[in-house]
Every structure is written in structure tokens, then in C-alpha cells.
mmCIF file of N, CA and C in Angstrom:
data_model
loop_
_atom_site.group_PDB
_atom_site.id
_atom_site.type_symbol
_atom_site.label_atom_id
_atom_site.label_comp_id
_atom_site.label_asym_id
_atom_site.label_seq_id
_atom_site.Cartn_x
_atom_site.Cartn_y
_atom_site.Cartn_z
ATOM 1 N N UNK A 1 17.376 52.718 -4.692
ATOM 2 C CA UNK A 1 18.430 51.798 -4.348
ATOM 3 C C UNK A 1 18.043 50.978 -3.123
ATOM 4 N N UNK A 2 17.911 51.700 -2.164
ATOM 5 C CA UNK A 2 16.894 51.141 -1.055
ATOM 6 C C UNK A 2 16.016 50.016 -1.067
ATOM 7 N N UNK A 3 15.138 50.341 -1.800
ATOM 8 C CA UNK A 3 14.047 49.623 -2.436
ATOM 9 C C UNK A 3 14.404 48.359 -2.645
ATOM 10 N N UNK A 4 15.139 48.357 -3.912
ATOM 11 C CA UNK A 4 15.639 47.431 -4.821
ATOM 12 C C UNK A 4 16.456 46.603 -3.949
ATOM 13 N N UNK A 5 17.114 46.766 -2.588
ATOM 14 C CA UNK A 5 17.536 45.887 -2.310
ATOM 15 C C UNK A 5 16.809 45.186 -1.056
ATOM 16 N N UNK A 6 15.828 45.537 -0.806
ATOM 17 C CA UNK A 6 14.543 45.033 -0.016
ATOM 18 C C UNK A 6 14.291 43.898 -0.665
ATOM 19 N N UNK A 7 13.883 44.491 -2.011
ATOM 20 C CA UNK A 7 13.254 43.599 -2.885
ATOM 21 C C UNK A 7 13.713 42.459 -2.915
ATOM 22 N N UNK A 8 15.370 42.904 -3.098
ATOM 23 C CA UNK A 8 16.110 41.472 -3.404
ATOM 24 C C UNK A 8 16.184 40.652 -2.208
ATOM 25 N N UNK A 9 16.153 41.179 -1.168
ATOM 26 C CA UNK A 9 16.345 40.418 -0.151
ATOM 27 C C UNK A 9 15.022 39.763 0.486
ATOM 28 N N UNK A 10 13.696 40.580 -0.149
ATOM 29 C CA UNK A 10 12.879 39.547 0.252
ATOM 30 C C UNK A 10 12.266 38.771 -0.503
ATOM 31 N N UNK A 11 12.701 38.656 -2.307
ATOM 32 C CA UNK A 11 12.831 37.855 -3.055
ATOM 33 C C UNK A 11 13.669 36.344 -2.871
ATOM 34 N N UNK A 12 14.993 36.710 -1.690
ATOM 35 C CA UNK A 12 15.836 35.736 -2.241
ATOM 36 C C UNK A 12 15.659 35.353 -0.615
ATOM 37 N N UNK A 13 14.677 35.322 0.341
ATOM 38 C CA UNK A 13 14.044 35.032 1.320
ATOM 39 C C UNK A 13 13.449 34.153 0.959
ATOM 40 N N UNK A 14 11.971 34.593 0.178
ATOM 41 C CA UNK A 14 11.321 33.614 -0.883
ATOM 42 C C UNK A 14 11.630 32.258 -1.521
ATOM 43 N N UNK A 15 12.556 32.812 -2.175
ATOM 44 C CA UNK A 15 13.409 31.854 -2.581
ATOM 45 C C UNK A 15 14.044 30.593 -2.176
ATOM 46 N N UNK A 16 14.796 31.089 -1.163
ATOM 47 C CA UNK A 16 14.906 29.754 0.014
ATOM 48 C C UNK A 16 14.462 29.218 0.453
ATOM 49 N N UNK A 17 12.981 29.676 0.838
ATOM 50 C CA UNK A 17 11.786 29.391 1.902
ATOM 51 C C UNK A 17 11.393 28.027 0.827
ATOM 52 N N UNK A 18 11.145 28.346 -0.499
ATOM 53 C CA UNK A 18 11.028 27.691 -1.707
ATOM 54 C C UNK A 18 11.738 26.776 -2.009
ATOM 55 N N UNK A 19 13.314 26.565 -1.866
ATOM 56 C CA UNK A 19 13.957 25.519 -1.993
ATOM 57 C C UNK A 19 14.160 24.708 -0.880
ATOM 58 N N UNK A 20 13.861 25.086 -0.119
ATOM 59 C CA UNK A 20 14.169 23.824 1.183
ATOM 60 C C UNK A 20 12.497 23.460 1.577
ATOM 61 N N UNK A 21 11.661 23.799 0.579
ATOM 62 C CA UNK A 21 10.359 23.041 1.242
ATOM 63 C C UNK A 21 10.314 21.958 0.707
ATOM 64 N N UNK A 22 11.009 21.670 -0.991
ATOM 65 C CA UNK A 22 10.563 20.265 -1.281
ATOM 66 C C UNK A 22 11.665 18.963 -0.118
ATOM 67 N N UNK A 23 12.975 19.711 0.473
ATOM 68 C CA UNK A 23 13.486 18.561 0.939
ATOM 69 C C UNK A 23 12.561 18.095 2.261
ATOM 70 N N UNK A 24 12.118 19.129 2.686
ATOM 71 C CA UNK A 24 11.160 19.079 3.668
ATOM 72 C C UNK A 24 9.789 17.809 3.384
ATOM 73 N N UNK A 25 8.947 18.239 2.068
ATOM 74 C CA UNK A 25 8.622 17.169 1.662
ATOM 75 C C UNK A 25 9.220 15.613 1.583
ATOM 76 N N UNK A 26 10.101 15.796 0.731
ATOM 77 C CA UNK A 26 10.849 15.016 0.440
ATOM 78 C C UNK A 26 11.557 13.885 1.807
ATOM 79 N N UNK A 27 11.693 14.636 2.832
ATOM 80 C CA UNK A 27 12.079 13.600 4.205
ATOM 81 C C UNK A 27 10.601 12.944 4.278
ATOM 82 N N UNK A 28 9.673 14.017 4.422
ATOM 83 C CA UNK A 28 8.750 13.577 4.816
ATOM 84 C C UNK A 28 8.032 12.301 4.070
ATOM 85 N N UNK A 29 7.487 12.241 2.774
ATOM 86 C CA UNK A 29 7.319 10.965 2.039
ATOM 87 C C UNK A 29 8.861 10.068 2.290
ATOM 88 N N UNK A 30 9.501 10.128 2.432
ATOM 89 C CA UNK A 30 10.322 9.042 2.511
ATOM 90 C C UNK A 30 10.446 8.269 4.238
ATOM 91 N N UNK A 31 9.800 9.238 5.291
ATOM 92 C CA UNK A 31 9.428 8.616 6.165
ATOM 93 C C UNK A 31 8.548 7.577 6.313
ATOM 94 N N UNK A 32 7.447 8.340 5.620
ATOM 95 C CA UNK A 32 6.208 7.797 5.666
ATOM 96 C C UNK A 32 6.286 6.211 4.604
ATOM 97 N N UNK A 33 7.176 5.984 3.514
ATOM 98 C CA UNK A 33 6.883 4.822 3.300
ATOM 99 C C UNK A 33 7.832 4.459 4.158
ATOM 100 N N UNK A 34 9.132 4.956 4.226
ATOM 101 C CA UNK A 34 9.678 3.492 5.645
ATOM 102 C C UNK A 34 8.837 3.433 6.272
ATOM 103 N N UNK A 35 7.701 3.488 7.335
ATOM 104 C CA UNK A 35 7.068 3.270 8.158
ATOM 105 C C UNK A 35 6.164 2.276 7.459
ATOM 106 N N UNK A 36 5.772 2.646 6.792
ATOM 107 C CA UNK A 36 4.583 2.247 5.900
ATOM 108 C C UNK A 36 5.186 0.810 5.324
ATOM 109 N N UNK A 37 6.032 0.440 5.179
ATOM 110 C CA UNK A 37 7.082 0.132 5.042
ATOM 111 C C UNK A 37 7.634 -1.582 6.338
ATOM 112 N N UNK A 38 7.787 -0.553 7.279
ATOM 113 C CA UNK A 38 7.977 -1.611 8.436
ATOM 114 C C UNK A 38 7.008 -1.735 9.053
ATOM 115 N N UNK A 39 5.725 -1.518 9.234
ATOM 116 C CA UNK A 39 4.937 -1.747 9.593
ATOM 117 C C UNK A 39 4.349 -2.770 8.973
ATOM 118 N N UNK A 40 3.964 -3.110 7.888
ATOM 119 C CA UNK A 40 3.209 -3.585 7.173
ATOM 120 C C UNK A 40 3.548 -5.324 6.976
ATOM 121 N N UNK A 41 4.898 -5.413 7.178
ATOM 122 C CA UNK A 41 5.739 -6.560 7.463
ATOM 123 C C UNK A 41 5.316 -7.332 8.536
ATOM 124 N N UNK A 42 4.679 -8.625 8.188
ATOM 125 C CA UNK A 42 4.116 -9.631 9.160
ATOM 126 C C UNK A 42 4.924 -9.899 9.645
ATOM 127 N N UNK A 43 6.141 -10.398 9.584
ATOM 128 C CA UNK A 43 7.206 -11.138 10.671
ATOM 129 C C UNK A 43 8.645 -10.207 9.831
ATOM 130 N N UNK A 44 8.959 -9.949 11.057
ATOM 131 C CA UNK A 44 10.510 -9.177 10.501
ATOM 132 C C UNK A 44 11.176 -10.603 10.724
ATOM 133 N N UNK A 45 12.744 -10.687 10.593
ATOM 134 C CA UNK A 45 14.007 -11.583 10.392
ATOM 135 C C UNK A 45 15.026 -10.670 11.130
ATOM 136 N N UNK A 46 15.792 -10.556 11.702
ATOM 137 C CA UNK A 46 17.032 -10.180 12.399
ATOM 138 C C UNK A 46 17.550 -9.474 10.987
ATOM 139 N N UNK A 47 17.624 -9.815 10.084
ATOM 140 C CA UNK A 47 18.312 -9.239 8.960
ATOM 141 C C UNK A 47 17.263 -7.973 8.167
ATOM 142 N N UNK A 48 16.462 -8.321 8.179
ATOM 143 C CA UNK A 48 15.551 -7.163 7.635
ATOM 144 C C UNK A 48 15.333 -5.940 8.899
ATOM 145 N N UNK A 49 15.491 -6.565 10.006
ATOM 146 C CA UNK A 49 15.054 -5.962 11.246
ATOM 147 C C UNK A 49 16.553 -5.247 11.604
ATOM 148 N N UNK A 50 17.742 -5.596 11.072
ATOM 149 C CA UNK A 50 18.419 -4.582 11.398
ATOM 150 C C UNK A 50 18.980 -3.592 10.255
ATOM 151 N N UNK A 51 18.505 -3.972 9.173
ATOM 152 C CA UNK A 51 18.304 -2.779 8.041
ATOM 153 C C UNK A 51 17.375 -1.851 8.759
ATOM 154 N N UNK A 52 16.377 -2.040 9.129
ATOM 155 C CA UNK A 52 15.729 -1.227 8.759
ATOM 156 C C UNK A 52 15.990 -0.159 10.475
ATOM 157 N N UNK A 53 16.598 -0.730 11.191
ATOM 158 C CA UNK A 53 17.512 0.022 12.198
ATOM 159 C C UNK A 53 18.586 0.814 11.358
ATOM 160 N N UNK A 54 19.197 0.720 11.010
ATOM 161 C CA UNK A 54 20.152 1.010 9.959
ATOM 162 C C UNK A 54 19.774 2.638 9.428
ATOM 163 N N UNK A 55 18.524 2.089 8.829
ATOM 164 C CA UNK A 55 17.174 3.312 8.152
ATOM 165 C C UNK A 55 17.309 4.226 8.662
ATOM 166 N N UNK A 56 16.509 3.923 9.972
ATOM 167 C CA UNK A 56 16.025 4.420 10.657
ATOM 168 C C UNK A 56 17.359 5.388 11.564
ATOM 169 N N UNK A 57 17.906 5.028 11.866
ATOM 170 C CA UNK A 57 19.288 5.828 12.152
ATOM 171 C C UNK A 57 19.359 6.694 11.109
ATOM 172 N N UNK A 58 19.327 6.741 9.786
ATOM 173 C CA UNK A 58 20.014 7.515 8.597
ATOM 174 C C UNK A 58 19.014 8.569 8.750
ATOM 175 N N UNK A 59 17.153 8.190 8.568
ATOM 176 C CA UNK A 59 16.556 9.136 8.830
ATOM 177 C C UNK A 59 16.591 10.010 10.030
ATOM 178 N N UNK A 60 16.820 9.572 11.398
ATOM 179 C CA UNK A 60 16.824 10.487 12.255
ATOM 180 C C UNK A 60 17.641 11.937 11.751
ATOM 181 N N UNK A 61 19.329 11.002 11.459
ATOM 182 C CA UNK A 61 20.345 12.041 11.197
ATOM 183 C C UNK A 61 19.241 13.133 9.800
ATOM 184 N N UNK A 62 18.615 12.911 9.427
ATOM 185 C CA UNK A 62 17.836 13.813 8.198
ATOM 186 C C UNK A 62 17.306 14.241 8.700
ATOM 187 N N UNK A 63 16.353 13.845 9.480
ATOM 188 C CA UNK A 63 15.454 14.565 10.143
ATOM 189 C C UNK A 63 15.930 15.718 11.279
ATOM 190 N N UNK A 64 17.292 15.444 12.349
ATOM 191 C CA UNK A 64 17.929 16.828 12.888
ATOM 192 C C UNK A 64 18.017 17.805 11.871
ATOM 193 N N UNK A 65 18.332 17.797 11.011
ATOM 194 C CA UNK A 65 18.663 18.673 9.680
ATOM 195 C C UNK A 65 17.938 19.643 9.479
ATOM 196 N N UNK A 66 16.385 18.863 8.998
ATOM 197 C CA UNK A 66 14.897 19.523 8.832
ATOM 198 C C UNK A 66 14.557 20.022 9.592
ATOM 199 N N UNK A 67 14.787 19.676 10.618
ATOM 200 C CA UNK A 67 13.052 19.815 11.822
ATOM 201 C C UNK A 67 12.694 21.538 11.883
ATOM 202 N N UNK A 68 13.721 22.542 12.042
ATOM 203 C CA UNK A 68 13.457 23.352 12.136
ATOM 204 C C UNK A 68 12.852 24.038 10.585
ATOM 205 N N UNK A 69 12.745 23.409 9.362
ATOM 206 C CA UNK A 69 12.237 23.686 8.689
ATOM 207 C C UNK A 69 10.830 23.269 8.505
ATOM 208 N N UNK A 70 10.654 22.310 9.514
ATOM 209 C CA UNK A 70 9.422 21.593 9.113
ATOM 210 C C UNK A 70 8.265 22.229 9.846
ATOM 211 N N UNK A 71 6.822 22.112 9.596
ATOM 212 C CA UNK A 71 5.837 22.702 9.937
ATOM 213 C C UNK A 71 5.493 22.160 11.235
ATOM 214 N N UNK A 72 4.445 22.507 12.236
ATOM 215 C CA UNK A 72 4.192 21.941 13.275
ATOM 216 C C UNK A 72 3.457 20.691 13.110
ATOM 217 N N UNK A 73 2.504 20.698 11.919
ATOM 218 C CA UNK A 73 1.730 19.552 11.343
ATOM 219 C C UNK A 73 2.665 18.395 11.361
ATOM 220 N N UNK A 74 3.850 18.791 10.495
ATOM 221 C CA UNK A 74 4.856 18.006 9.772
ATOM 222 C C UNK A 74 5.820 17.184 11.113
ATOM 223 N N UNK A 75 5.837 18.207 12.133
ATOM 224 C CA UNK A 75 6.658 17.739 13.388
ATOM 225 C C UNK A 75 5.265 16.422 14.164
ATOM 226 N N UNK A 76 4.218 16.644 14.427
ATOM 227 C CA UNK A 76 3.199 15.946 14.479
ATOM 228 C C UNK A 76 3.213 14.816 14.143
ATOM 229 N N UNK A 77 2.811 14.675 12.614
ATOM 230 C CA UNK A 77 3.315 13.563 12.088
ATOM 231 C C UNK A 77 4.052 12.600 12.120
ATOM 232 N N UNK A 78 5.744 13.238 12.146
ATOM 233 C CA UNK A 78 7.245 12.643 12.046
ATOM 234 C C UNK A 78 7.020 12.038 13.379
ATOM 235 N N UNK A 79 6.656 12.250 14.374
ATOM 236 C CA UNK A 79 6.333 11.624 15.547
ATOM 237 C C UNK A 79 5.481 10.590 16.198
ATOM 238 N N UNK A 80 4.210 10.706 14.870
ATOM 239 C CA UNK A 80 3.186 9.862 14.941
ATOM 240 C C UNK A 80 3.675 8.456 14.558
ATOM 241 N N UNK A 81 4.375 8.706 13.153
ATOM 242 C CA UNK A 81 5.040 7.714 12.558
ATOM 243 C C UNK A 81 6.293 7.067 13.224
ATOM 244 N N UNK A 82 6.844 7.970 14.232
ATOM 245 C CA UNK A 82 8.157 7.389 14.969
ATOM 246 C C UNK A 82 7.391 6.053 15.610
ATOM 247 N N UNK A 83 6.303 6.875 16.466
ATOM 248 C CA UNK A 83 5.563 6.077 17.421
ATOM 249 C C UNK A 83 5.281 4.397 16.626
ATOM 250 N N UNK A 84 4.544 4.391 15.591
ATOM 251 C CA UNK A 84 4.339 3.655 14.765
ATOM 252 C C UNK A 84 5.458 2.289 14.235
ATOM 253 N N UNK A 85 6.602 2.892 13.958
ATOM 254 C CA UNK A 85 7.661 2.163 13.946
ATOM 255 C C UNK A 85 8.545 1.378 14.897
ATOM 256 N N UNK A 86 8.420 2.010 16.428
ATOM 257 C CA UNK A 86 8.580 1.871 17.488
ATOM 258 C C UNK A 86 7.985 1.104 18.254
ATOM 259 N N UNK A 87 6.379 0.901 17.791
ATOM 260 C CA UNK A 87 5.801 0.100 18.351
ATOM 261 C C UNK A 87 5.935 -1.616 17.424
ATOM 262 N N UNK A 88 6.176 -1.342 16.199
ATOM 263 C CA UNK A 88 6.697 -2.467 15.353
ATOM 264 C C UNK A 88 7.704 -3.270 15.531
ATOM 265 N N UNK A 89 8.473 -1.988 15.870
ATOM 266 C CA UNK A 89 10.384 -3.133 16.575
ATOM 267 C C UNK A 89 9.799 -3.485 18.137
ATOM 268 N N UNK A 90 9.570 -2.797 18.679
ATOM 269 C CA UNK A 90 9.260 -3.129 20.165
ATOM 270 C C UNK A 90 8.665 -4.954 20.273
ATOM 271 N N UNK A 91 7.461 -5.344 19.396
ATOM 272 C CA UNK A 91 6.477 -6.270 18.979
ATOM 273 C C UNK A 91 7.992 -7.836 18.363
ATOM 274 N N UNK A 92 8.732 -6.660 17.474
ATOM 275 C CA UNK A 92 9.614 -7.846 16.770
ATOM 276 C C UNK A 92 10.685 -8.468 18.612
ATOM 277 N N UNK A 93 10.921 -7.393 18.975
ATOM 278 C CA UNK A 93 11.669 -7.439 19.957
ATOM 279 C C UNK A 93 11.034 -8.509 21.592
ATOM 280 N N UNK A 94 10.611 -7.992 21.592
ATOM 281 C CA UNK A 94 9.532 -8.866 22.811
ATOM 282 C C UNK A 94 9.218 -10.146 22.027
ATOM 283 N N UNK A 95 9.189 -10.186 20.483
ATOM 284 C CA UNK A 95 9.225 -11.802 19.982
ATOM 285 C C UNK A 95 10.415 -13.183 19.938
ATOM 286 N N UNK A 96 11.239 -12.102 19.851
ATOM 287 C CA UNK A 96 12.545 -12.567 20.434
ATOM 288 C C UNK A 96 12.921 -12.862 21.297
ATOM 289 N N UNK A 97 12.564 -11.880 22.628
ATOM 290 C CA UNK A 97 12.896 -12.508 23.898
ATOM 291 C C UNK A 97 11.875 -13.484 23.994
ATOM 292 N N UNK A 98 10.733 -13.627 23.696
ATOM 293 C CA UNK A 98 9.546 -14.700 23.882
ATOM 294 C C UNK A 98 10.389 -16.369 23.576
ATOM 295 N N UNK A 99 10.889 -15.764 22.322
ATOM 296 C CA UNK A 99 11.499 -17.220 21.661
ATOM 297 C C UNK A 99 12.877 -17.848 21.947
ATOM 298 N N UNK A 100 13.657 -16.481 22.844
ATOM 299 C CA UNK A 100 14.355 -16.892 23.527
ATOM 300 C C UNK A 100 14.534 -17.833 24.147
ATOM 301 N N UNK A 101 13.358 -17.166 25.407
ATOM 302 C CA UNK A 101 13.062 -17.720 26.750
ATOM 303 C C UNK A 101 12.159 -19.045 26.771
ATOM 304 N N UNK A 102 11.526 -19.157 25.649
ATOM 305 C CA UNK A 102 11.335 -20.396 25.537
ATOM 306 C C UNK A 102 12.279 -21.243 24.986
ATOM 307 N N UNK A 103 13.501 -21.223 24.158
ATOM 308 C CA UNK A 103 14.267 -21.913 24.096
ATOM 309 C C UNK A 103 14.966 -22.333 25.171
ATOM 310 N N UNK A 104 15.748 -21.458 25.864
ATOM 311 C CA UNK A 104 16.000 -21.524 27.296
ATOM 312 C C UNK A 104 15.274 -22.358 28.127
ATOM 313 N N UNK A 105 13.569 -21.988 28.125
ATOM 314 C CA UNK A 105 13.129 -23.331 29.066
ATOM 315 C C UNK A 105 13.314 -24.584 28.667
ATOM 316 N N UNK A 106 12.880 -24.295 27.291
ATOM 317 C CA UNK A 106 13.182 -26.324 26.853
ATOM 318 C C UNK A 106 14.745 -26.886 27.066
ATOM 319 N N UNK A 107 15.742 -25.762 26.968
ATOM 320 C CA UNK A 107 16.959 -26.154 27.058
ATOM 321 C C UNK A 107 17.043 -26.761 28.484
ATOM 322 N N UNK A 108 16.524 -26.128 29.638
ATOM 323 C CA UNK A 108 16.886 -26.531 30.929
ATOM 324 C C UNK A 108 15.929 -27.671 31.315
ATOM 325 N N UNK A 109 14.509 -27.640 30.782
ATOM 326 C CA UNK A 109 14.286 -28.733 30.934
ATOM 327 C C UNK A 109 14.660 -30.223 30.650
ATOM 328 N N UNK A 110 15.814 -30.209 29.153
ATOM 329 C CA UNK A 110 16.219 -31.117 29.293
ATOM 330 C C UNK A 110 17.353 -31.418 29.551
ATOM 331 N N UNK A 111 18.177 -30.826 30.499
ATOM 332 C CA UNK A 111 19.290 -30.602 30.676
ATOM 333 C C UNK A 111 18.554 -31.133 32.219
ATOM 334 N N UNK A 112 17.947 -30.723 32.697
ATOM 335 C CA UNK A 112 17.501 -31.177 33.705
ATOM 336 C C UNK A 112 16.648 -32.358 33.642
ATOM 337 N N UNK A 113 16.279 -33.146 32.920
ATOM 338 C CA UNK A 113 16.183 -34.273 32.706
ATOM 339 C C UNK A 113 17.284 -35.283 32.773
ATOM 340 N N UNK A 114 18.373 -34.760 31.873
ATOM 341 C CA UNK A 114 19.365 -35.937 31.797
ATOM 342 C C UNK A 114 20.580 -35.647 33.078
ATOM 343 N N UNK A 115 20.334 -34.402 33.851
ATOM 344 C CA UNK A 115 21.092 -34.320 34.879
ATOM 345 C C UNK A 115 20.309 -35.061 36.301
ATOM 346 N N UNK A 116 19.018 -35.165 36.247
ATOM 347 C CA UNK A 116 18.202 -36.447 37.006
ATOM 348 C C UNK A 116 18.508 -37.984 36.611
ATOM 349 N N UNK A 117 18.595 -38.079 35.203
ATOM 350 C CA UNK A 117 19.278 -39.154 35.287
ATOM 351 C C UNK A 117 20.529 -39.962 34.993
ATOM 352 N N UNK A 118 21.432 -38.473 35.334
ATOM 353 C CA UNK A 118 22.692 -38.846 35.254
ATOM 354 C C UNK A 118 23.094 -39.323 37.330
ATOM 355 N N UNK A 119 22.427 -38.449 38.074
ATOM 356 C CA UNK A 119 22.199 -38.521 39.615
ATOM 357 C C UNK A 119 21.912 -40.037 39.441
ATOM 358 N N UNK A 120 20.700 -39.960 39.028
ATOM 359 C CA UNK A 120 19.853 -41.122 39.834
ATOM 360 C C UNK A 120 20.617 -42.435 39.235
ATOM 361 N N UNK A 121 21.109 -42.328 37.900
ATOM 362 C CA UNK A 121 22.127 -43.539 37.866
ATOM 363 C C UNK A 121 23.379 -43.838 38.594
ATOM 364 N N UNK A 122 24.112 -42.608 38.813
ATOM 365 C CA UNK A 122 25.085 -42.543 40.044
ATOM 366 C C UNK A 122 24.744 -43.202 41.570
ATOM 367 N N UNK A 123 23.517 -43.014 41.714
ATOM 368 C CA UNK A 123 23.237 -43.118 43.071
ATOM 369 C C UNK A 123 22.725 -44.770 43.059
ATOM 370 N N UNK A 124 22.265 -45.313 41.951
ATOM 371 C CA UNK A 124 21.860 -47.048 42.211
ATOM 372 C C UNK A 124 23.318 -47.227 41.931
ATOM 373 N N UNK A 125 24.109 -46.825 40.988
ATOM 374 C CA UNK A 125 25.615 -47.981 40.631
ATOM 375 C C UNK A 125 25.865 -47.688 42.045
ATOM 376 N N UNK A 126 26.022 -47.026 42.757
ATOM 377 C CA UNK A 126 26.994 -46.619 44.496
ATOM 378 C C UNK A 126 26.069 -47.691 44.964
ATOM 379 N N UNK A 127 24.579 -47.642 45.067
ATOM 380 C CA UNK A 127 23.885 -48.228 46.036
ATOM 381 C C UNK A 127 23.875 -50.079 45.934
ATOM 382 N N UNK A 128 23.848 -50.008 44.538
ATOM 383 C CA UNK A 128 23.357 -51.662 43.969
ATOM 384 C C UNK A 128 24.585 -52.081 43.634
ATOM 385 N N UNK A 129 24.907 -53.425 43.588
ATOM 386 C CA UNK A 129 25.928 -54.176 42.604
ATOM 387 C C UNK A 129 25.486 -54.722 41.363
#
């Protein structure tokens, strides 16, 4: 009786160990093409770029789930690839402020153009008749 319920219990140990490895997999390839995924994308768009924020949020929440199921390799990885993705938005992000701030300059430059010659016409009508 003893026995038999060893058995079962380290059968149905087994067992589990067994069913939660494919989700384990399973996060894991589905990381790897999002990454694979956003990386590979020459120019993101604000709209693709916040899907895939979106994603990327959904996977984290999956990934708290796993982690303690996942291997040390597997934790390795999930991290390599964070890095990877991170450095992709970071790139989209700093392109933005780039294109910002150059809008911004051209904006003030000509804002400051026509505010020189909104002055300097003020100042001949006062000065000249």
C-alpha cells in the first residue's frame, strides 16, 4: 500500500513536470519570434511600435507565470532576447526624439525668422514715415 502510493505520487510528479514543460516551451518560441519579430523591422511606426508594447506587456505577464518553471538556460535566454527588444524600442525611441527635436529646431527657426521681421518692421514704421 505504501509502495503504491509512492508510486503514484511520483508518477503524478512526473506527470506535471511533463505538462507544464511544453507551456514552458511554448512561452519560449513565442518569445523568440516576437523578438525575432521586432527586431527585424527596419523602421517601426508609432502604431506597430505600440502593439508590439502591448505584446510585450502580455508576455511579461506569461512569463511571471513560468519563470519558476523555466530552466536556467531558458531564464538566460528570456533575458538575452529582452535585451534585444529593448535595444530595438530604445533605437525607435531616440528616433523620435531625434525627429522631434529637429522639428522643433526648424519650428523656432522660423518662428524666429518672422519674429525678426515682424521687430524689424515695427521698428522702421516707428522710425521712418
Amino acid at each position: 500500500m505504501k509502495k503504491s502510493i509512492i508510486t503514484l505520487l511520483a508518477l503524478l510528479a512526473v506527470m506535471t513536470a511533463s505538462a507544464q514543460q511544453p507551456d514552458t516551451l511554448r512561452f519560449m518560441n513565442s518569445y523568440r519570434q516576437f523578438v525575432s519579430y521586432a527586431t527585424t523591422k527596419p523602421l517601426l511606426t508609432k502604431h506597430v511600435a505600440d502593439s508590439l508594447i502591448a505584446r510585450q506587456d502580455s508576455l511579461r505577464r506569461q512569463y511571471r507565470k513560468v519563470k519558476p518553471l523555466l530552466t536556467n538556460t531558458q531564464v538566460e535566454e528570456y533575458n538575452r532576447l529582452k535585451g534585444r527588444y529593448t535595444k530595438k524600442m530604445l533605437e525607435y525611441r531616440s528616433n523620435r526624439v531625434g525627429d522631434g527635436l529637429s522639428a522643433t529646431g526648424d519650428s523656432i527657426a522660423n518662428t524666429a525668422g518672422r519674429v525678426g521681421s515682424a521687430v524689424g518692421g515695427f521698428f522702421k514704421g516707428l522710425f521712418n514715415k
